[in-house]
Amino acid sequence: MTRRAIELLLLVALGAVWGLAEDSPGFTLGGGLLGALAWSVLDGLRARRVLRWLNKAEAARAPNLGGAWGELVERCRKLIKKLEKKAQSSDARLEDFLAAIQASPNGVVLLDSSGRIEWSNLTAANHLGFDPQRDLGQYVRNLVRNPAFTAYLAGGDFGHEIQIDGPGPRPSQPTKISLQVHPYGKKRKLMISRDVTAVQLAEAMRRDFVANVSHEIRTPLTVLSGFVETMQSIPLEESDRARYLDLMSQQAHRMQTLVSDLLTLSRLEGSPAPGPGEWIDSGELLTHVVQEARGLAQAIASTPHLIEPASGPDLWVSGAKTELLSAMSNLLSNAVRYTPGGGTIRPGWRMREEGGAEFFVSDTGPGIAAEHLPRLTERFYRVDRSRSRETGGTGLGLAIVKHVAQRHGGQIEVQSTVGVGSTFAIALPPSRVRQRFSD
């Protein structure tokens, strides 16, 4: 029997009781009591329906009641609906907030009062090497096994950050992770992580750069100051005086070259890449740098080098003429400086199988061991420091070549065999090269 049928039977019984009471005055008191009892039972059933509905708190399934209970249900239904909308809005804002934290470049970990992980974004999980889903509820000190981190958590002094080793591509090259804990709420903690590997590498490069520049400038300055003191304090023969002045001029020229190369690097790093608007004759570029190389060879080698340009295609090259000349000249001058007198140097242009073209310089020098090849384009890196300084090198030439190649969408390539020679090339993409055909 349904709830509605029970209510109808109670209403019928109530009507019958009232009818008996009207026909028989002797039963008035008893009928009234029975009617009140029936009404009380009916009212209790309605109250029970309302309570069951309130326990479920579903606005869409409100019971259909009349009278005071119906008014109460309607008001409760409107209130529940309003609360549901507010809860949905709060959930949406929370999802947006968590999505924003998930997209943050910094790692974020929420810890409870005992140091267990309540929530973490993927960035923090990658920084610290745990799973953001599987490791929820785990003690963070058990997942990040680092003595400095364990002491940091136990000490409770979170006014500073610490740095620990994070998982890297290889065990020998860990990443550097900065961590700082911020207490909030009731003994809860917010832990922020940042990958500072690039920052530390940049700082190390800056220190090395300053140290290298200082070292390169100190030597010629020491020579210059020594000669100046000598000339000021000791009377010299004219021949000695001329020789000292010549040596001083060489050292001054060395410093000027170093400063010029540093300014060139600074300009390349701070200016936008050249556009494709200017097209230059590759033969004109080659002729220019070959003339410079021959002049350098006569100046520094007792036996002049044989510099023979290789035959190649007629090309137009797109880019900044001064930059391309600087890069090509650096490759040729390096070949002249490191190839013994009388050696052969062959520069030229050639097409590449994968498209584009390259300017190359081949020499019959001593060659370069394989372990040095990956570092050749580092600033101030030298395979033979003493020979480089003797020939006037600054250690910045290949760094300039690399920057010019990258600014033109290309790259520098090196092939070398010890005792045989080396080939350096500036490879340019097809968009920077246009082959010229004769009519």
PDB file of C-alpha atoms in Angstrom, residues 111 114-115 140-141 146-158 160 162 181 189:
ATOM      1  CA  LEU A 111      51.266  19.497   3.531  1.00  0.00           C
ATOM      2  CA  SER A 114      52.001  15.958  10.139  1.00  0.00           C
ATOM      3  CA  GLY A 115      53.936  16.651   6.937  1.00  0.00           C
ATOM      4  CA  VAL A 140      57.153  14.145   2.195  1.00  0.00           C
ATOM      5  CA  ARG A 141      60.330  13.444   4.193  1.00  0.00           C
ATOM      6  CA  ASN A 146      67.913  14.609   1.336  1.00  0.00           C
ATOM      7  CA  PRO A 147      69.698  15.346   4.652  1.00  0.00           C
ATOM      8  CA  ALA A 148      69.513  19.115   4.139  1.00  0.00           C
ATOM      9  CA  PHE A 149      65.762  18.935   3.460  1.00  0.00           C
ATOM     10  CA  THR A 150      65.128  16.652   6.453  1.00  0.00           C
ATOM     11  CA  ALA A 151      67.036  19.034   8.740  1.00  0.00           C
ATOM     12  CA  TYR A 152      65.170  22.011   7.237  1.00  0.00           C
ATOM     13  CA  LEU A 153      61.754  20.447   8.002  1.00  0.00           C
ATOM     14  CA  ALA A 154      62.771  19.363  11.486  1.00  0.00           C
ATOM     15  CA  GLY A 155      64.338  22.713  12.374  1.00  0.00           C
ATOM     16  CA  GLY A 156      61.177  24.714  11.742  1.00  0.00           C
ATOM     17  CA  ASP A 157      63.097  27.826  10.614  1.00  0.00           C
ATOM     18  CA  PHE A 158      61.436  28.565   7.275  1.00  0.00           C
ATOM     19  CA  HIS A 160      65.029  31.135   4.121  1.00  0.00           C
ATOM     20  CA  ILE A 162      67.405  25.778   0.686  1.00  0.00           C
ATOM     21  CA  VAL A 181      58.211  26.195   3.252  1.00  0.00           C
ATOM     22  CA  LYS A 189      52.495  24.069   5.263  1.00  0.00           C
TER      23      LYS A 189
END
